[in-house]
XYZ file of C-alpha atoms in Angstrom:
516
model
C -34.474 1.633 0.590
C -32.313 4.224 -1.366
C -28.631 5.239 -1.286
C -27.204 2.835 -3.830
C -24.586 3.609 -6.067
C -24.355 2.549 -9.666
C -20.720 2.399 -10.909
C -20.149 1.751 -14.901
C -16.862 1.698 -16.730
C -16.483 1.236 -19.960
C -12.974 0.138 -21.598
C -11.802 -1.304 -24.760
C -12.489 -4.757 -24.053
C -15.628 -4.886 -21.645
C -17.873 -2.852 -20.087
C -18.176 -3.283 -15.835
C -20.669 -2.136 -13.749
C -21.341 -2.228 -9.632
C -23.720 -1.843 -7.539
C -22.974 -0.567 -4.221
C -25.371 -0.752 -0.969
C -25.954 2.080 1.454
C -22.833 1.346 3.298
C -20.867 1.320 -0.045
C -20.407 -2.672 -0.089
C -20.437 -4.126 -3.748
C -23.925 -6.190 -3.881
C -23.915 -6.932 -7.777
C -21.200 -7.040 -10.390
C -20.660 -7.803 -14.296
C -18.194 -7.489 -17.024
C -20.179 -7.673 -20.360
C -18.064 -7.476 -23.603
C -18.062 -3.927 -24.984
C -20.176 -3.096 -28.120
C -19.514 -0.956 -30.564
C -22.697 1.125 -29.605
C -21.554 1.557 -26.515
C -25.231 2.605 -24.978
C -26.228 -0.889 -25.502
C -23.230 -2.338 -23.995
C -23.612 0.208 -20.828
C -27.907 -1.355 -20.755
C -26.748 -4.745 -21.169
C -24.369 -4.272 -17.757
C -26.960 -2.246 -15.783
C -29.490 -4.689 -16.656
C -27.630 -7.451 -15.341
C -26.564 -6.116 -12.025
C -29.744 -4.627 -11.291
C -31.319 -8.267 -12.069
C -29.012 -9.572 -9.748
C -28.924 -6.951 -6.599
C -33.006 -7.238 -6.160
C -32.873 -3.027 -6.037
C -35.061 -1.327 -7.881
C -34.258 1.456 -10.385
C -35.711 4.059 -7.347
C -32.976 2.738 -4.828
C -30.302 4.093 -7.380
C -29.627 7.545 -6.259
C -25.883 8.229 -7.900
C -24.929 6.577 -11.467
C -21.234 7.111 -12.272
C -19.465 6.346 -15.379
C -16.393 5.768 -16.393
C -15.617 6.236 -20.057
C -12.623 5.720 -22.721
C -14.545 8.101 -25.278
C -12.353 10.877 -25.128
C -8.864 8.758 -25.466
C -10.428 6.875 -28.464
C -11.388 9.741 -30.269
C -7.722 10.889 -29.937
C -6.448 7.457 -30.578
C -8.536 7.124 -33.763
C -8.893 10.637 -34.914
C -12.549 10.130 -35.226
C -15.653 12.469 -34.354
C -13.252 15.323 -33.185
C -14.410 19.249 -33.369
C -12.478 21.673 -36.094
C -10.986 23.784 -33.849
C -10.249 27.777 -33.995
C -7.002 28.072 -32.232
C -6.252 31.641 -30.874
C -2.477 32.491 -29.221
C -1.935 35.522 -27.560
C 1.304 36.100 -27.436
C 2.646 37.871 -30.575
C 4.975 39.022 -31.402
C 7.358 36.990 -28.699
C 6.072 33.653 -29.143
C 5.528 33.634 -33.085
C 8.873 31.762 -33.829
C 6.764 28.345 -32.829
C 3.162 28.108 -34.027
C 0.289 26.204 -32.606
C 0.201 22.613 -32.900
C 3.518 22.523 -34.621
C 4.478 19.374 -32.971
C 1.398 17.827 -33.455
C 1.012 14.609 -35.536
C 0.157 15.524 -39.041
C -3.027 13.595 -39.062
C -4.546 14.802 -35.872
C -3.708 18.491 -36.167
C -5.979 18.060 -40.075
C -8.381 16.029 -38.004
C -9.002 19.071 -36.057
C -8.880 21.779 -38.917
C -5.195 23.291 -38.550
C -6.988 26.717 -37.832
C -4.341 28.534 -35.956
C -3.627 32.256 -35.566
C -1.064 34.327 -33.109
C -2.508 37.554 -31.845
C -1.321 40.761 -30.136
C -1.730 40.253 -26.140
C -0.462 38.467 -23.368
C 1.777 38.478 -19.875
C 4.683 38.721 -18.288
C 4.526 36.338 -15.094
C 3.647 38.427 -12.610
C 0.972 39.815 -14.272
C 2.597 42.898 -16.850
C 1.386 43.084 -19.820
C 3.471 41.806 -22.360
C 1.891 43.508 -25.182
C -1.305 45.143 -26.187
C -4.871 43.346 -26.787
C -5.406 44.335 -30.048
C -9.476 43.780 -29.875
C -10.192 44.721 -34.141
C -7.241 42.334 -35.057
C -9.316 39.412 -32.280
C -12.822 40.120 -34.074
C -10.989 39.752 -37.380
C -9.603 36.508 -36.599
C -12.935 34.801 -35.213
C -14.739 36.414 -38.120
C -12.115 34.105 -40.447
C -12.573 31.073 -38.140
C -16.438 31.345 -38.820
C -16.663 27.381 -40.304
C -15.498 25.797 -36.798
C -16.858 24.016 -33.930
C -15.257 25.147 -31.423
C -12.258 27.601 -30.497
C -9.175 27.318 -28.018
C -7.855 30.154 -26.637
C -4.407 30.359 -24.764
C -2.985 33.415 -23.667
C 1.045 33.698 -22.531
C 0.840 33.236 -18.480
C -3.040 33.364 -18.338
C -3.135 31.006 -15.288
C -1.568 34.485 -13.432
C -3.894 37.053 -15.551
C -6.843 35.728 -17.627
C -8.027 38.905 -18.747
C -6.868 38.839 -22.474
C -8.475 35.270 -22.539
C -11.535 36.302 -20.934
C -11.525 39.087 -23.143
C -11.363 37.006 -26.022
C -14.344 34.976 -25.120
C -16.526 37.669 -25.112
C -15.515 38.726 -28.866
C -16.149 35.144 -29.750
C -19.905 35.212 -27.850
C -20.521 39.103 -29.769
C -19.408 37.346 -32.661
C -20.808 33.881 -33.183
C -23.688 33.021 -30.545
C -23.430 31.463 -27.605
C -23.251 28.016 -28.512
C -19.942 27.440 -29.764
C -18.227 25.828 -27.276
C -14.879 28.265 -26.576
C -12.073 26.670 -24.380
C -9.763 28.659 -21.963
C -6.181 27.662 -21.590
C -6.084 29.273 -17.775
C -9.292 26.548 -17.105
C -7.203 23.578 -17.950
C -3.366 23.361 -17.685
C -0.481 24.476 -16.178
C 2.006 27.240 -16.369
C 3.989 26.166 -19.849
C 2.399 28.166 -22.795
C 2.884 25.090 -25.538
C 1.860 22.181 -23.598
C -1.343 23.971 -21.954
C -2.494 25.154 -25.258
C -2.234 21.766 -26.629
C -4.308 20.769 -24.141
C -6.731 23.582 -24.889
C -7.052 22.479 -28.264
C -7.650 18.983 -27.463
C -10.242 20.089 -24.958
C -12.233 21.952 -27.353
C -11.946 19.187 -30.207
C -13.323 16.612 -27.542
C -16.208 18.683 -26.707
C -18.917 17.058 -29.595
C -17.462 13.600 -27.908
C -18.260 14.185 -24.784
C -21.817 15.637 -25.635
C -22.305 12.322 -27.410
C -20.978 10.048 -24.767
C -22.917 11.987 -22.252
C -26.287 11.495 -24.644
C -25.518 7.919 -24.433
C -25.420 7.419 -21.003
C -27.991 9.783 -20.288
C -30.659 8.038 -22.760
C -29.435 4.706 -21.243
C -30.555 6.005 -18.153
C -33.746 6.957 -19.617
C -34.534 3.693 -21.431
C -34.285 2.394 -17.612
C -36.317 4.826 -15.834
C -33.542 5.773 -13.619
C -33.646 9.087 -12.426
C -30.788 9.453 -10.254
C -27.966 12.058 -10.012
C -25.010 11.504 -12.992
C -21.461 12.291 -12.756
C -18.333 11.085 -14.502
C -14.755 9.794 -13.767
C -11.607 12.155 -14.293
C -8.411 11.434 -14.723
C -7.454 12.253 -11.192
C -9.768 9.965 -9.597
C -12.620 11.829 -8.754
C -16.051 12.976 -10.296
C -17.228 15.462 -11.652
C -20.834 16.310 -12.741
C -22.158 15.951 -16.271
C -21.999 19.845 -17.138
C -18.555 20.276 -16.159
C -17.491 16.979 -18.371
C -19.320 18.464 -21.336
C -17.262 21.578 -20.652
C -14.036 19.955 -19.647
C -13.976 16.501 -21.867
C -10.170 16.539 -21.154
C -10.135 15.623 -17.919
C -11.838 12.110 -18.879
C -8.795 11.055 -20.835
C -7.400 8.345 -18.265
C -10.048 8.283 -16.229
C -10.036 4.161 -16.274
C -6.672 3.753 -14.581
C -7.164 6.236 -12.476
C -10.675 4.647 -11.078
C -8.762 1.433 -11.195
C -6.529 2.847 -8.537
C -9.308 4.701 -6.427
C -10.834 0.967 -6.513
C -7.936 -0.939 -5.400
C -7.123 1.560 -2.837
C -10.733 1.153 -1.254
C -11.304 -2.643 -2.146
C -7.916 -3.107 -0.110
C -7.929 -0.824 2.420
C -4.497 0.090 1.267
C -3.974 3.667 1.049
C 0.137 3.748 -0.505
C 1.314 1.127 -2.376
C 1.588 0.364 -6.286
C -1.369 -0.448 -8.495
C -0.854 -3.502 -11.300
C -4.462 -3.271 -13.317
C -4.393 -6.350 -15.875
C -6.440 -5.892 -18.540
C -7.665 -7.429 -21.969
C -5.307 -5.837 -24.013
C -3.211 -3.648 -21.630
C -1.612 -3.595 -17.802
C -1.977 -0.132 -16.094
C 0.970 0.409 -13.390
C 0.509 3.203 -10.991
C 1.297 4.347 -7.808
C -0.967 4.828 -4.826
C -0.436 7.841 -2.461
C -3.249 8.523 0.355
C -5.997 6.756 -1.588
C -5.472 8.930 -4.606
C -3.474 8.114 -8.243
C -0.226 9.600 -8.115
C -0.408 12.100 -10.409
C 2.776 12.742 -13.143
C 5.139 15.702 -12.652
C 6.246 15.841 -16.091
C 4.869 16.725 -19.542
C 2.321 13.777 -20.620
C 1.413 12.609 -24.135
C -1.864 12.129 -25.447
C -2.385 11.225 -29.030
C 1.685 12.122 -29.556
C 0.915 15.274 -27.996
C 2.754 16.493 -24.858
C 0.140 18.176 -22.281
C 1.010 19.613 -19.148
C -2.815 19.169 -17.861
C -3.442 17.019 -14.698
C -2.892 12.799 -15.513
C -2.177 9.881 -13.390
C 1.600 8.467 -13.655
C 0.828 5.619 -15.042
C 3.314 3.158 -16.685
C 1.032 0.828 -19.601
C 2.768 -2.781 -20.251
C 1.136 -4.453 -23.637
C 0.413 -7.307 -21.431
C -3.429 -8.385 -20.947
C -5.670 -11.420 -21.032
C -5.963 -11.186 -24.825
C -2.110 -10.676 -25.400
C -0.734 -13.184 -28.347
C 2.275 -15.500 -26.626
C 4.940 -15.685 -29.141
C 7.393 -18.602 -30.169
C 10.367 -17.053 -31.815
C 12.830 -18.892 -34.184
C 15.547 -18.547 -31.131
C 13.221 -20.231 -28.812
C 12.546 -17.232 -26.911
C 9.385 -16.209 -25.671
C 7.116 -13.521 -26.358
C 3.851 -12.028 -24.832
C 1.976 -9.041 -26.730
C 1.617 -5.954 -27.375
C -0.775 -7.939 -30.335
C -3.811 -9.021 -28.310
C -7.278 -10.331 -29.732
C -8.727 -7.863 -26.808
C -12.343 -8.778 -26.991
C -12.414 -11.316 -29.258
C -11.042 -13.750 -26.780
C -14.037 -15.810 -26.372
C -13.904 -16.008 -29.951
C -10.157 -16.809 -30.697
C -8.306 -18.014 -27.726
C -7.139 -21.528 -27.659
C -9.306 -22.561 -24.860
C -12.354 -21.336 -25.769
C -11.987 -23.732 -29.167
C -10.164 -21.182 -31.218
C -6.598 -20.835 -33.006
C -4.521 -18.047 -31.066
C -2.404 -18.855 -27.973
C -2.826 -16.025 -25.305
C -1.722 -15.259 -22.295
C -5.077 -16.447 -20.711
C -4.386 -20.047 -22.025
C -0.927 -20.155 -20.456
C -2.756 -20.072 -17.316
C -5.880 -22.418 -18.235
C -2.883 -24.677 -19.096
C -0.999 -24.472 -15.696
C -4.106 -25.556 -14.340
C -4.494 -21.899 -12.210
C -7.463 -20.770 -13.566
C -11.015 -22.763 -14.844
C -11.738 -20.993 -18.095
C -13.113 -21.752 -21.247
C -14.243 -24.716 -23.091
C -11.398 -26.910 -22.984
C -7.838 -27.271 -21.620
C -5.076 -25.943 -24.021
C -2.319 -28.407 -25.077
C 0.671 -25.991 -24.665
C 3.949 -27.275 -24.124
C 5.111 -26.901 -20.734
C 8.676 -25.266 -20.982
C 6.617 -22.473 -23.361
C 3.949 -22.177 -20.408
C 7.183 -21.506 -18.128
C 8.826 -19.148 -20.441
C 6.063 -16.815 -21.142
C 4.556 -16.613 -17.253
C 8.199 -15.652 -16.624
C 8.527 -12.946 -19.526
C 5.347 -11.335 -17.896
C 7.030 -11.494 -14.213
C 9.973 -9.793 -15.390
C 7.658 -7.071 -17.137
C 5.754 -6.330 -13.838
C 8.502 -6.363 -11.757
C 10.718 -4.385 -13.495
C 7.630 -1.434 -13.876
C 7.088 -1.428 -10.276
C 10.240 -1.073 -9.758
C 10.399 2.238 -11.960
C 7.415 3.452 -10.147
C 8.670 3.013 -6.687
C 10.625 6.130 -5.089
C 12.763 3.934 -2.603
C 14.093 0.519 -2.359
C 12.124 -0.645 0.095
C 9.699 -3.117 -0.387
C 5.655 -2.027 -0.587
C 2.522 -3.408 -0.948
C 1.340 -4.317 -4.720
C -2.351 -4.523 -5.387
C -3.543 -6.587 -8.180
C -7.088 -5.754 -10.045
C -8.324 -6.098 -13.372
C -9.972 -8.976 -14.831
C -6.336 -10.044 -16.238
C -5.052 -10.627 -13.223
C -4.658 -14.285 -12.889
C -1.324 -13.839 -14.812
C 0.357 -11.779 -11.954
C 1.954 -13.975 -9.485
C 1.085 -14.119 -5.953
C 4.814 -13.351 -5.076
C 6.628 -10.079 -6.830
C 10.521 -8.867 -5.981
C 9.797 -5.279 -4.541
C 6.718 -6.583 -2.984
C 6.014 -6.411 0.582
C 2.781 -8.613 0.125
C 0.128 -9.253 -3.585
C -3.092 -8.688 -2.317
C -5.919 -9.604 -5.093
C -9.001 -7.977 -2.876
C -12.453 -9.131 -3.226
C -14.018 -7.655 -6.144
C -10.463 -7.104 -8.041
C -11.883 -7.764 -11.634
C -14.488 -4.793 -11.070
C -12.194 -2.908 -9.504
C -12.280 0.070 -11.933
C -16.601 0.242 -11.590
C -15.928 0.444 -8.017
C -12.967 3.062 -8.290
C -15.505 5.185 -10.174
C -18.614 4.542 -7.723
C -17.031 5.586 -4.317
C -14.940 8.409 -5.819
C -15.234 12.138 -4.726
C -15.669 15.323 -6.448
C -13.176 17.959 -7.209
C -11.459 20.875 -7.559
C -7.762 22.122 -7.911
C -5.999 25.612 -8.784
C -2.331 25.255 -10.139
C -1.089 29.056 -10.242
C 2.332 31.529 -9.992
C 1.938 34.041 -7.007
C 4.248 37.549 -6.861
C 4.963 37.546 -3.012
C 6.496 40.698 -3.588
C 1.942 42.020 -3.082
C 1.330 39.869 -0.748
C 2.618 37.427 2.072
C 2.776 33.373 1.547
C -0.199 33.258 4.025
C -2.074 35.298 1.510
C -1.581 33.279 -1.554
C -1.993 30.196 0.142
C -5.393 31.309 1.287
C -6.094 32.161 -2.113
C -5.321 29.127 -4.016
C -6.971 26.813 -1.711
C -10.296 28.901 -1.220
C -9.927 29.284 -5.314
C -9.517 24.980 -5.052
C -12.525 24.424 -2.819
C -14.530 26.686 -5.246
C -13.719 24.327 -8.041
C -14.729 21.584 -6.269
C -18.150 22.896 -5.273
C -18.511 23.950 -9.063
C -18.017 20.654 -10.401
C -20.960 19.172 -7.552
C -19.299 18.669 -4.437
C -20.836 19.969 -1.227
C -19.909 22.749 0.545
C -19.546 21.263 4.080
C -17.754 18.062 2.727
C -14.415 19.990 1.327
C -11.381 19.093 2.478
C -7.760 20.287 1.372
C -6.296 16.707 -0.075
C -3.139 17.633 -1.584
C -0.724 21.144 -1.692
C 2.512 21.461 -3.725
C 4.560 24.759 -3.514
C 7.639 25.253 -5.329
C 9.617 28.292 -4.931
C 10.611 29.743 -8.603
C 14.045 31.181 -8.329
C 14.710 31.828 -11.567
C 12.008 34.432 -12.014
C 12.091 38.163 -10.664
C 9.510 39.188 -8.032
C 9.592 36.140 -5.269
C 7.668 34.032 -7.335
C 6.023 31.173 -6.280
C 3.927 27.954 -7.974
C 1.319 26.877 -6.112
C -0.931 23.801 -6.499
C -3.758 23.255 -4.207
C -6.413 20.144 -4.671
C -9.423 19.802 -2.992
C -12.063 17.102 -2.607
C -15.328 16.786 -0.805
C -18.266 13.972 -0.730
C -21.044 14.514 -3.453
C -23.889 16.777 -2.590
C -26.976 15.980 -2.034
C-alpha cells in the first residue's frame, strides 16, 4: 500500500495535518496547538495522524507543508538576511531610492544597503543606459558584510541581461553561496514594487533554509522518506529547492491552501471562501478551484509588492477573539484574541476572558470546554450579530455582482459563522472544514507562471502567446511538476496603449500534477 499524502500546515494558533488515501480521501486528521519550536509541533501532528490512519511511514509517498515562517519573520522582523540591494536604473530612477517607503524598522532589520547603478531598459527592450561593469564590481566589493543581494533592473521582466549580468559579478566576486535574488524571477512589471519584493525575497532566504531544516529533520526523526514540497501563495506547490530559492512565494500560502481545500472538500469550484481562525478570518474568492489572485499592489510587512498573492480580505475575528462590553452597551468582538492560549484563558475552559468561542458554548451550538459560560443572553445576541455583519459585509466586497453565490465555511473557527448569510446562495461547512487548510496543501498542484510586456511590432500575438505559455509550462516543470501533466490554467492579456511599439502584458499560469 503506498500513494498517501501527508498534508501539514502550520499557523499561528495550531498546527494541522492530513492524511490522504490513494484516492485522495482524508483518512486521519489533527489540530495540535502550535509550539514555539515549530519541528516539534509539526512531530507531534504527524505522530498523531499516522497513529490514527494504521499507514505506515513507507505508505507516505508526498509530505506537503504549509508554513507561516516567511510572514512571521516579516511580521516580527526577526531572523531576516542583511540584504545588498542593487538598482539599475541610474541616472532616471535616482530621484526615489530603494526601500524608501519601507518601515524604518524593517528596512534596518535588513541592513539599509542600497545602491543605484548605471544600466537598465526602455520597455521594449532599448537600453536605457550603459552597464557600467567596474562601477557593479565596486559596489558588491562594498556590500562584502551581507547575506544576500537583490538585484532589480528597470523593465528586466522584458530584458534580464543587465540583471543576469550582475549575478555573475556577484558569483566572480563573492562565491557561490550567497544567495543573489533577481527582480525579473519574482514580480511584475512596476520597478518599485518588484524590487521590494526582491529585497524581501532575498532577506527571507536564511528563513526558509531554516524552516525547510525543520521539516526536513522532522521527517528524518520519523523515517519518512517521501518526496517534500511546499505551499505558495497561489495555491500550488512547489518543491523544496525552489522554496529555498523563492521564500516569497510562501508568504500567504495558508489562505490560499485554505481555499484550494474548501474548493476540493466542497466540490465547489466559484464561490467565496470564509476561513475562521484562532485569531483571524481569511475572506477570499474562489475562481475554477484556484484563489483569486489580487490585481493591485499588495502589502507585506507595510510594504507594497506587486508579486503574485491571493485577494484576500482578513477580519480580526477568530475563535480566540476577546468579546467586548463597552460603556454604551455596544458590543465588540476582537481584533485582541488569546489565539492559542484559549484552552488556557477562555471562559469555558475555567478561565477569565470571554471569547467569541464562549458566545457559542453559551448558545448551546457547540460542546466545548469544561463548563458552560454564564454570559448574559442579550450580550450573546449582540456579539453573534456584530460578527454576521462583519462577514457579510466582506463577502459582499469580494463579490463582483449582486447575485447571490455559494459561501464555503472552513477553519476550525467556524462555528461562529451562521448557517444562513445575505449574499449567500447556500453555507456549506464540508466534511473535514476545520482541516481544511492541511487538505488545501495536500491535493494542490505544482506551478509555473510568466507575467511579461511583448513588442508586437517583432512579432505577431500568436508568437508571444506561444512564448509566454511555453516560458509558463517551463516554470512549472522547474519547480517539480511533470511534463505530461501541464495544463494552461489561467491567461490574462492586456493591451498597453499608452506605450509606443504595440505593446502588450501578458500573464500566462500553468499547472500540472506532481511528478513522479
Amino acid at each position: 500500500m503506498n500513494g498517501h499524502r501527508l498534508g501539514v500546515d502550520v499557523g499561528g494558533t495550531n498546527t494541522d495535518a492530513v492524511i490522504l488515501d490513494e484516492k485522495d480521501d482524508p483518512i486521519a486528521k489533527t489540530k495540535t496547538p502550535t509550539t514555539e519550536n515549530i519541528s516539534s509541533g509539526i512531530l507531534d501532528a504527524v505522530d498523531e495522524v499516522i497513529d490514527q490512519s494504521g499507514v505506515s511511514v513507507g505508505d507516505l509517498t508526498y509530505v506537503m507543508l504549509g508554513t507561516t515562517h516567511a510572514t512571521n519573520a516579516i511580521t516580527e522582523r526577526r531572523g531576516l538576511n542583511e540584504v545588498g540591494m542593487i538598482r539599475l536604473g541610474a541616472p532616471a530612477t535616482e530621484s526615489i531610492r530603494p526601500l524608501l517607503e519601507w518601515p524604518d524598522d524593517l528596512a534596518a532589520a535588513i541592513g539599509n544597503n542600497t545602491a543605484i547603478l548605471d544600466g537598465g531598459h526602455e520597455f521594449d527592450g532599448r537600453q536605457l543606459n550603459e552597464f557600467d561593469e567596474e562601477q557593479v564590481r565596486d559596489c558588491v566589493r562594498s556590500f562584502d558584510h551581507v547575506d544576500a543581494f537583490a538585484v532589480a533592473s528597470v523593465f528586466s521582466p522584458v530584458r534580464d541581461d543587465h540583471e543576469q549580468r550582475v549575478l555573475k559579478i556577484i558569483r566572480e566576486e563573492v562565491g557561490p553561496d550567497v544567495p543573489v535574488s533577481l527582480s525579473s524571477e519574482i514580480g511584475s512589471v512596476g520597478i518599485l514594487e518588484r524590487e521590494n519584493a526582491t529585497a524581501m525575497n532575498a532577506a527571507l532566504t536564511s528563513v526558509a533554509a531554516e524552516a525547510a531544516n525543520a521539516f526536513i529533520e522532522a521527517m528524518d526523526e520519523r523515517d519518512i522518506d517521501a518526496q517534500l514540497f511546499f505551499g505558495q501563495n497561489d495555491g500550488t506547490l512547489m518543491a523544496v529547492d525552489y522554496a529555498l530559492e523563492y521564500p516569497i512565494f510562501t508568504v500567504a500560502s495558508g489562505p490560499s491552501n485554505s481555499v484550494r481545500g474548501a474548493a476540493y472538500l466542497s466540490g465547489i469550484e466559484n464561490g467565496i471562501i470564509v476561513d475562521v481562525g484562532g485569531t483571524t478570518t481569511d475572506i477570499g474568492a474562489l475562481t475554477d478551484g484556484f484563489p483569486r489572485e489580487s490585481s493591485v499592489a499588495v502589502e507585506i510587512g507595510d510594504v507594497k509588492t506587486n508579486f503574485r498573492m491571493p485577494d484576500l480580505i482578513a477580519l480580526g475575528i477568530g475563535g480566540g477573539s476577546i468579546v467586548e462590553q463597552r460603556d454604551d452597551e455596544s458590543v465588540t468582538v476582537g481584533p485582541e484574541s488569546v489565539g492559542y492560549r484559549l484552552t488556557d484563558e477562555a471562559l469555558c475552559f475555567g478561565g477569565s476572558k470571554l471569547t467569541a468561542t464562549d458566545l457559542e458554548a453559551a448558545a448551546g451550538t457547540v460542546d466545548i470546554g469544561e463548563t458552560t459560560p454564564d454570559v448574559d443572553g442579550d450580550t450573546v445576541s449582540a456579539a453573534r450579530e456584530y460578527i454576521r455583519t462583519k462577514i457579510e459585509r466582506a463577502v459582499d466586497r469580494m463579490k463582483t455582482s449582486p447575485e447571490p453565490v455559494p459561501v464555503i465555511v472552513v477553519g476550525g473557527g467556524s462555528i461562529l459563522v451562521p448557517d444562513d448569510l445575505e449574499g449567500a446562495t447556500q453555507v456549506y461547512k464540508p466534511d473535514h472544514y476545520e482541516v481544511a487548510n492541511a487538505v488545501g496543501v495536500a491535493i494542490a498542484q505544482v506551478s509555473g507562471e510568466i507575467d511579461r510586456i511583448y513588442s508586437l511590432d517583432d512579432q505577431s500575438r500568436d508568437e508571444a502567446m506561444d512564448d509566454a505559455k511555453s516560458e509558463a509550462i517551463g516554470n512549472a516543470i522547474e519547480a517539480g511538476s511533470a511534463e505530461d501533466s501541464v495544463e494552461i490554467i489561467d491567461i490574462e492579456e492586456v493591451p498597453l496603449s499608452y506605450l509606443p511599439g504595440n505593446a502588450v502584458r501578458i500573464k500566462v499560469k500553468a499547472a500540472g500534477d506532481l511528478d513522479h
